Each structure stands twice: as structure tokens, then as C-alpha cells.
Coordinates of C-alpha atoms in Angstrom, one line a residue:
M161 CA -3.1 -1.6 -10.3
L162 CA -4.3 1.7 -8.8
E163 CA -7.2 1.7 -11.3
L164 CA -8.2 -1.7 -10.1
F165 CA -8.3 -0.6 -6.4
Y166 CA -9.9 2.7 -7.2
G167 CA -12.6 1.0 -9.3
G168 CA -13.6 -1.2 -6.4
I169 CA -14.2 1.7 -4.0
R170 CA -17.8 2.6 -3.5
D171 CA -17.3 5.8 -1.6
K172 CA -14.7 7.8 -3.6
S173 CA -14.8 10.6 -1.0
K174 CA -12.6 8.3 1.2
V175 CA -9.7 8.5 -1.3
R176 CA -6.9 11.0 -0.7
S177 CA -4.6 12.3 -3.3
R178 CA -1.6 14.6 -3.3
C179 CA -0.5 13.4 0.1
G180 CA 1.6 10.6 1.4
V181 CA 1.7 8.4 4.4
Q182 CA 3.7 10.0 7.2
S183 CA 3.2 7.2 9.7
F184 CA 0.6 4.6 10.7
I185 CA -0.3 2.7 13.9
E186 CA -1.9 -0.7 13.7
D187 CA -4.0 -2.3 16.4
E188 CA -6.6 -5.1 16.8
E189 CA -9.4 -2.9 15.4
G190 CA -7.5 -1.7 12.3
V191 CA -5.1 1.0 11.3
T192 CA -4.7 4.8 11.8
V193 CA -2.8 6.6 9.2
T194 CA -1.3 10.1 9.5
T195 CA -0.8 11.7 6.1
T196 CA 1.9 14.1 5.1
T197 CA -0.8 16.9 5.3
G198 CA -1.4 16.0 9.0
E199 CA -4.8 14.4 8.5
Q200 CA -5.5 11.2 10.5
I201 CA -7.5 8.5 8.8
R202 CA -8.9 5.4 10.5
G203 CA -9.6 2.2 8.5
S204 CA -9.6 -1.5 8.5
L205 CA -6.5 -2.0 6.4
L206 CA -3.7 -0.1 4.7
I207 CA -2.7 -1.1 1.2
G208 CA 0.9 0.0 0.3
A209 CA 0.6 0.4 -3.4
D210 CA 3.1 3.3 -3.5
G211 CA 5.7 1.8 -5.9
V212 CA 8.8 -0.3 -5.9
H213 CA 10.6 1.8 -3.3
S214 CA 7.5 1.8 -1.0
G215 CA 7.6 4.0 2.0
V216 CA 4.6 2.1 3.4
R217 CA 6.4 -1.2 3.1
N218 CA 9.5 0.2 4.7
S219 CA 7.5 1.5 7.6
M220 CA 5.9 -1.9 8.0
A221 CA 9.3 -3.5 8.1
D222 CA 10.4 -1.0 10.8
N223 CA 7.3 -1.9 12.9
I224 CA 8.1 -5.7 12.8
E225 CA 11.9 -5.5 13.0
G226 CA 12.2 -6.4 16.7
D227 CA 9.7 -9.3 16.5
D228 CA 10.6 -10.8 13.1
P229 CA 13.9 -9.5 11.6
D230 CA 13.7 -12.0 8.7
A231 CA 10.2 -10.8 7.7
A232 CA 11.4 -7.2 8.0
A233 CA 14.4 -7.9 5.7
N234 CA 12.0 -9.6 3.2
L235 CA 9.7 -6.6 3.1
R236 CA 12.7 -4.3 2.5
G237 CA 14.0 -6.5 -0.3
G238 CA 11.2 -5.7 -2.7
R239 CA 9.8 -8.0 -5.2
A240 CA 10.8 -9.4 -8.5
V241 CA 8.0 -9.6 -11.0
Q242 CA 7.9 -11.3 -14.4
L243 CA 5.3 -9.8 -16.8
R244 CA 4.0 -11.6 -19.9
Y245 CA 2.0 -10.0 -22.6
R246 CA -0.1 -11.4 -25.5
I247 CA -1.0 -8.9 -28.1
S248 CA -3.5 -9.8 -30.8
T249 CA -4.4 -7.7 -33.8
A250 CA -7.1 -8.2 -36.4
K251 CA -7.0 -6.8 -39.9

């Protein structure tokens, strides 16, 4: 999944590695992320592709807890995924 996102990014200089999301603030114009290195990054959206125990998803749940407790619980619950593979070989 990460390769799919990364491959679609035109300006790779905008990609940060070896840091995490410390916090984020969302408004009508987009989102401001503060990284674990202290850098602040402004963008139009935040994609939480940080794994099954997503810190980004948990932070999103914290942000909406007061307005929509059911949606917050759903975000914290994670997702069940069923994968199917078809492998072909030729001799």
C-alpha cells in the first residue's frame, strides 16, 4: 500500500521518513501535522497508513469522540480484511 501511495506522489521532497505523527489539527482549509521531530507540515489531507494499531487513526478518534462517540469507537476498532490470492505459474 505504501508503494502505491508513494508512486503517485509527483514531488517526493514532500515525503518524510523516520518520523511519526505527534499530533494534527484539522480545519476547513486542510490539516497541519506536527511530527515527532517537531516539524510542522501543512497539507490538504492526512492519510493514516501507519498500520493496524494506527496512532493516526486513534488520534482521529480522540478528535471526534465528543461529537460522535460511535464513529470514534468504530475508528478504534480497527478493520478486518480478507485477502485472496491467485498464483499462476508457467512451465
